[in-house]
């Protein structure tokens, strides 16, 4: 696969990762696909102390521009570099450049998703709600997921004020932070390494045999936003196959709270395609 094809593939594949994560449909039963009891039936343990130790390390942020390396592990193995720009609650922008020219772009806002490939002269545009398939996942949640922070679906980063809505569980052999109320479509929770680190987010849609895990490593505490994670490993298992990717942030080169302005991708002269058509183009690269 040549370098240009790698950039185009990465843009589409990362969009696929987001789509599969947010599109886990399920009617939740009493037992999830990993064999654990439904979260609602587990004993109650207060989450105040661990939430305080975790959230004390967080700071508010408005925007960030940061280099990032994306590595696709499955179904193809390749690595590309990009620049990510995020405005809190307003956009996630991934720009892939080669020889100074932008060759691919992924752009997410609270209500839309655009992926554009100028060399292939195609773009995809969908509503974010279509990708989320009924789950209350918003842009703040996706930003938190990428940075390694626990969040309340449809809300924002978990704070100490949310402790009454969360509880601890160690029945699986690891300490988990679990919402007391789960969405009917999927169970989700966080794995903790106390005193202050979230090591994984896990989502299970048991009825459809779909699971998603974001595993975190390398906490970077010395940023204007406080504690963020250097590396995110994304693993998705579905009846149609398994997907894996890694996101490596270069927070040491990030610019924070700079009032950055991010414009949407230009799509003039490009042909609009569906997600299925885009993935077909990618598979032929």
Short mmCIF file of C-alpha atoms in Angstrom, two decimals:
data_model
loop_
_atom_site.label_atom_id
_atom_site.label_comp_id
_atom_site.label_asym_id
_atom_site.label_seq_id
_atom_site.Cartn_x
_atom_site.Cartn_y
_atom_site.Cartn_z
CA UNK A 1 0.00 0.00 0.00
CA UNK A 2 1.54 3.35 -0.99
CA UNK A 3 1.68 6.33 1.35
CA UNK A 4 -1.20 8.21 -0.26
CA UNK A 5 -3.47 5.18 -0.05
CA UNK A 6 -2.50 4.78 3.61
CA UNK A 7 -3.72 8.28 4.45
CA UNK A 8 -7.03 7.73 2.68
CA UNK A 9 -7.47 4.34 4.35
CA UNK A 10 -6.73 5.80 7.79
CA UNK A 11 -9.33 8.53 7.36
CA UNK A 12 -12.06 6.07 6.44
CA UNK A 13 -11.00 3.45 8.98
CA UNK A 14 -11.03 5.88 11.90
CA UNK A 15 -14.51 6.97 10.87
CA UNK A 16 -15.49 3.30 10.86
CA UNK A 17 -14.11 2.87 14.38
CA UNK A 18 -16.22 5.79 15.61
CA UNK A 19 -19.29 4.50 13.80
CA UNK A 20 -19.04 0.96 15.17
CA UNK A 21 -18.41 2.26 18.71
CA UNK A 22 -21.38 4.59 18.71
CA UNK A 23 -23.66 2.21 16.81
CA UNK A 24 -23.78 -0.76 19.20
CA UNK A 25 -27.48 -1.65 19.18
CA UNK A 26 -28.90 -3.94 21.81
CA UNK A 27 -31.89 -4.73 23.99
CA UNK A 28 -30.02 -5.37 27.20
CA UNK A 29 -30.72 -8.64 29.00
CA UNK A 30 -29.73 -9.75 32.49
CA UNK A 31 -26.40 -11.25 31.40
CA UNK A 32 -23.92 -9.57 29.07
CA UNK A 33 -21.86 -11.40 26.45
CA UNK A 34 -18.78 -11.51 28.73
CA UNK A 35 -20.72 -13.63 31.24
CA UNK A 36 -20.98 -11.00 34.00
CA UNK A 37 -24.28 -10.23 35.67
CA UNK A 38 -26.14 -7.18 34.57
CA UNK A 39 -24.71 -4.10 36.24
CA UNK A 40 -28.06 -3.26 37.80
CA UNK A 41 -27.94 -6.49 39.90
CA UNK A 42 -24.46 -5.94 41.37
CA UNK A 43 -23.96 -4.81 45.00
CA UNK A 44 -23.65 -1.11 45.79
CA UNK A 45 -20.28 0.45 46.72
CA UNK A 46 -19.70 4.19 46.98
CA UNK A 47 -17.58 5.83 44.28
CA UNK A 48 -16.86 9.14 46.05
CA UNK A 49 -13.21 8.51 46.98
CA UNK A 50 -11.95 7.14 43.62
CA UNK A 51 -13.89 9.78 41.68
CA UNK A 52 -12.28 12.52 43.75
CA UNK A 53 -8.77 11.14 43.19
CA UNK A 54 -9.40 10.87 39.43
CA UNK A 55 -11.24 14.13 38.78
CA UNK A 56 -8.89 16.21 40.97
CA UNK A 57 -6.40 15.73 38.12
CA UNK A 58 -8.69 17.22 35.45
CA UNK A 59 -8.86 20.84 34.31
CA UNK A 60 -11.31 22.54 31.96
CA UNK A 61 -10.11 23.17 28.40
CA UNK A 62 -11.52 25.04 25.41
CA UNK A 63 -9.48 23.79 22.44
CA UNK A 64 -6.34 21.88 21.51
CA UNK A 65 -4.22 21.29 18.41
CA UNK A 66 -1.99 18.23 18.68
CA UNK A 67 -0.01 15.86 16.41
CA UNK A 68 -1.28 12.29 16.50
CA UNK A 69 -0.22 8.95 15.07
CA UNK A 70 -2.94 6.53 14.00
CA UNK A 71 -2.08 2.86 13.65
CA UNK A 72 -4.53 0.44 12.11
CA UNK A 73 -3.93 -3.05 13.47
CA UNK A 74 -6.86 -4.95 11.94
CA UNK A 75 -8.09 -5.66 9.30
CA UNK A 76 -4.98 -3.97 7.81
CA UNK A 77 -1.72 -3.01 9.50
CA UNK A 78 -0.40 0.47 8.77
CA UNK A 79 0.48 3.72 10.49
CA UNK A 80 0.02 7.37 9.50
CA UNK A 81 0.46 10.76 11.12
CA UNK A 82 -2.11 13.53 11.32
CA UNK A 83 -2.93 16.70 13.17
CA UNK A 84 -5.96 16.66 15.40
CA UNK A 85 -7.80 19.82 16.36
CA UNK A 86 -10.58 19.70 18.91
CA UNK A 87 -12.80 22.49 20.17
CA UNK A 88 -14.57 21.37 23.31
CA UNK A 89 -18.08 20.26 22.50
CA UNK A 90 -17.93 21.76 18.99
CA UNK A 91 -15.68 19.72 16.69
CA UNK A 92 -13.10 16.96 16.25
CA UNK A 93 -10.97 17.49 13.17
CA UNK A 94 -8.36 15.06 11.77
CA UNK A 95 -6.23 16.37 8.91
CA UNK A 96 -3.96 14.02 6.94
CA UNK A 97 -1.30 15.81 4.86
CA UNK A 98 1.36 14.69 2.42
CA UNK A 99 4.05 16.96 0.93
CA UNK A 100 2.26 19.94 2.46
CA UNK A 101 -1.12 19.13 0.89
CA UNK A 102 -4.18 17.85 2.70
CA UNK A 103 -5.14 14.48 1.23
CA UNK A 104 -7.86 13.33 3.65
CA UNK A 105 -9.98 14.78 6.42
CA UNK A 106 -12.39 13.55 9.08
CA UNK A 107 -14.62 16.18 10.69
CA UNK A 108 -17.16 15.63 13.47
CA UNK A 109 -19.53 18.21 14.98
CA UNK A 110 -22.42 17.78 17.44
CA UNK A 111 -24.79 17.05 14.54
CA UNK A 112 -22.73 15.90 11.54
CA UNK A 113 -19.82 13.81 10.32
CA UNK A 114 -17.83 14.47 7.13
CA UNK A 115 -14.98 12.38 5.70
CA UNK A 116 -13.32 13.71 2.55
CA UNK A 117 -10.65 12.34 0.23
CA UNK A 118 -9.50 14.89 -2.32
CA UNK A 119 -7.27 12.48 -4.33
CA UNK A 120 -10.26 10.13 -4.75
CA UNK A 121 -12.59 13.14 -5.21
CA UNK A 122 -15.21 11.72 -2.86
CA UNK A 123 -16.73 12.69 0.47
CA UNK A 124 -19.15 11.22 2.97
CA UNK A 125 -21.61 13.32 4.99
CA UNK A 126 -23.90 11.86 7.64
CA UNK A 127 -25.71 13.07 10.71
CA UNK A 128 -24.05 12.14 13.99
CA UNK A 129 -27.40 10.81 15.20
CA UNK A 130 -27.42 8.28 12.35
CA UNK A 131 -24.06 6.93 13.50
CA UNK A 132 -25.03 6.85 17.16
CA UNK A 133 -28.12 4.75 16.32
CA UNK A 134 -30.11 5.92 19.31
CA UNK A 135 -27.36 5.87 21.93
CA UNK A 136 -27.05 9.18 23.82
CA UNK A 137 -23.43 9.74 22.75
CA UNK A 138 -22.45 13.34 22.04
CA UNK A 139 -19.28 15.06 20.85
CA UNK A 140 -18.08 15.76 24.40
CA UNK A 141 -18.29 12.01 25.05
CA UNK A 142 -16.18 11.18 21.99
CA UNK A 143 -13.56 13.74 23.03
CA UNK A 144 -13.42 12.28 26.54
CA UNK A 145 -13.15 8.77 25.13
CA UNK A 146 -10.15 9.77 23.00
CA UNK A 147 -8.45 11.49 25.95
CA UNK A 148 -9.06 8.70 28.47
CA UNK A 149 -11.63 10.41 30.68
CA UNK A 150 -14.86 8.91 32.07
CA UNK A 151 -18.04 10.54 30.85
CA UNK A 152 -21.79 10.49 31.35
CA UNK A 153 -23.50 9.57 28.03
CA UNK A 154 -25.21 12.61 26.61
CA UNK A 155 -23.50 14.79 29.20
CA UNK A 156 -19.85 15.59 29.80
CA UNK A 157 -16.81 14.45 31.80
CA UNK A 158 -17.65 12.70 35.07
CA UNK A 159 -17.17 14.96 38.10
CA UNK A 160 -17.34 14.42 41.84
CA UNK A 161 -20.95 15.63 41.68
CA UNK A 162 -21.76 12.46 39.69
CA UNK A 163 -20.62 10.11 42.48
CA UNK A 164 -24.20 9.28 43.49
CA UNK A 165 -24.83 8.07 39.92
CA UNK A 166 -21.76 5.78 39.91
CA UNK A 167 -20.60 2.79 41.93
CA UNK A 168 -17.59 0.50 42.28
CA UNK A 169 -17.51 -3.21 41.46
CA UNK A 170 -14.69 -5.75 41.66
CA UNK A 171 -16.60 -8.95 40.89
CA UNK A 172 -14.72 -9.41 37.60
CA UNK A 173 -11.28 -9.38 39.25
CA UNK A 174 -10.58 -5.74 38.38
CA UNK A 175 -11.91 -2.55 39.93
CA UNK A 176 -14.64 -1.08 37.73
CA UNK A 177 -16.48 2.22 37.89
CA UNK A 178 -20.04 1.61 36.71
CA UNK A 179 -23.05 3.87 36.22
CA UNK A 180 -25.95 2.80 38.41
CA UNK A 181 -28.33 3.26 35.48
CA UNK A 182 -27.39 1.67 32.17
CA UNK A 183 -28.83 2.47 28.76
CA UNK A 184 -31.18 -0.26 27.41
CA UNK A 185 -29.01 -0.68 24.29
CA UNK A 186 -25.67 -1.44 25.97
CA UNK A 187 -23.80 -1.86 29.24
CA UNK A 188 -20.70 0.23 29.79
CA UNK A 189 -18.16 0.99 32.50
CA UNK A 190 -14.56 1.92 33.28
CA UNK A 191 -11.61 -0.06 34.62
CA UNK A 192 -9.58 1.82 37.24
CA UNK A 193 -5.98 1.77 38.43
CA UNK A 194 -6.17 3.82 41.58
CA UNK A 195 -5.39 6.33 42.86
CA UNK A 196 -5.91 8.41 39.71
CA UNK A 197 -5.94 6.52 36.41
CA UNK A 198 -8.72 5.16 34.19
CA UNK A 199 -7.20 2.26 32.23
CA UNK A 200 -10.12 1.20 30.03
CA UNK A 201 -13.63 1.94 28.80
CA UNK A 202 -15.72 -1.13 27.93
CA UNK A 203 -19.05 -1.22 26.08
CA UNK A 204 -21.03 -4.44 25.57
CA UNK A 205 -24.16 -4.83 23.46
CA UNK A 206 -24.86 -8.40 24.47
CA UNK A 207 -27.88 -9.19 22.30
CA UNK A 208 -25.93 -8.38 19.13
CA UNK A 209 -22.57 -9.83 20.25
CA UNK A 210 -20.87 -6.47 19.86
CA UNK A 211 -18.20 -5.20 22.23
CA UNK A 212 -15.94 -2.18 22.24
CA UNK A 213 -12.91 -1.54 24.45
CA UNK A 214 -10.71 1.54 24.66
CA UNK A 215 -7.58 0.70 26.66
CA UNK A 216 -5.45 3.57 27.98
CA UNK A 217 -1.77 3.83 28.86
CA UNK A 218 0.92 6.43 29.51
CA UNK A 219 -0.91 9.13 31.50
CA UNK A 220 0.43 12.61 30.74
CA UNK A 221 -0.33 14.79 33.80
CA UNK A 222 1.54 17.97 32.88
CA UNK A 223 -0.90 19.65 30.48
CA UNK A 224 -3.11 22.73 30.88
CA UNK A 225 -6.05 20.29 30.85
CA UNK A 226 -4.54 18.15 33.59
CA UNK A 227 -4.32 14.39 33.22
CA UNK A 228 -4.72 13.00 29.67
CA UNK A 229 -3.69 9.64 28.25
CA UNK A 230 -0.87 9.27 25.72
CA UNK A 231 -2.11 6.09 24.05
CA UNK A 232 -5.54 4.67 23.25
CA UNK A 233 -5.96 1.11 21.92
CA UNK A 234 -9.37 0.58 20.31
CA UNK A 235 -10.74 -2.96 19.91
CA UNK A 236 -14.10 -3.77 18.37
CA UNK A 237 -15.63 -7.24 18.02
CA UNK A 238 -18.72 -7.73 15.88
CA UNK A 239 -20.34 -10.70 14.13
CA UNK A 240 -18.95 -9.26 10.87
CA UNK A 241 -15.36 -9.16 12.09
CA UNK A 242 -12.87 -7.60 14.47
CA UNK A 243 -11.31 -4.16 14.15
CA UNK A 244 -8.37 -2.71 16.05
CA UNK A 245 -6.62 0.64 16.01
CA UNK A 246 -4.23 2.65 18.18
CA UNK A 247 -4.14 6.39 18.76
CA UNK A 248 -0.87 7.89 20.03
CA UNK A 249 -1.05 11.53 21.08
CA UNK A 250 1.97 13.85 21.16
CA UNK A 251 0.76 16.03 23.99
CA UNK A 252 4.21 17.55 24.48
CA UNK A 253 3.72 19.36 21.15
CA UNK A 254 0.11 20.38 21.77
CA UNK A 255 -1.23 23.94 21.79
CA UNK A 256 -3.98 24.38 24.36
CA UNK A 257 -6.68 27.03 24.82
CA UNK A 258 -5.44 29.04 21.83
CA UNK A 259 -8.88 30.11 20.53
CA UNK A 260 -8.26 28.08 17.37
CA UNK A 261 -10.71 28.36 14.48
CA UNK A 262 -11.48 25.20 12.52
CA UNK A 263 -13.30 25.35 9.21
CA UNK A 264 -15.20 22.35 7.79
CA UNK A 265 -13.69 20.42 4.87
CA UNK A 266 -14.27 21.87 1.42
CA UNK A 267 -16.38 19.43 -0.60
CA UNK A 268 -16.89 21.45 -3.78
CA UNK A 269 -15.98 19.31 -6.79
CA UNK A 270 -16.16 16.07 -4.78
CA UNK A 271 -18.70 13.29 -5.32
CA UNK A 272 -20.82 12.35 -2.32
CA UNK A 273 -20.80 8.65 -1.44
CA UNK A 274 -22.41 6.47 1.21
CA UNK A 275 -20.42 4.84 4.01
CA UNK A 276 -20.69 1.49 2.21
CA UNK A 277 -19.36 3.02 -1.03
CA UNK A 278 -16.51 4.71 0.85
CA UNK A 279 -15.40 1.46 2.49
CA UNK A 280 -15.58 -0.30 -0.90
CA UNK A 281 -13.24 2.35 -2.34
CA UNK A 282 -10.91 1.92 0.63
CA UNK A 283 -10.78 -1.87 0.31
CA UNK A 284 -9.73 -1.50 -3.34
CA UNK A 285 -6.70 0.69 -2.48
#
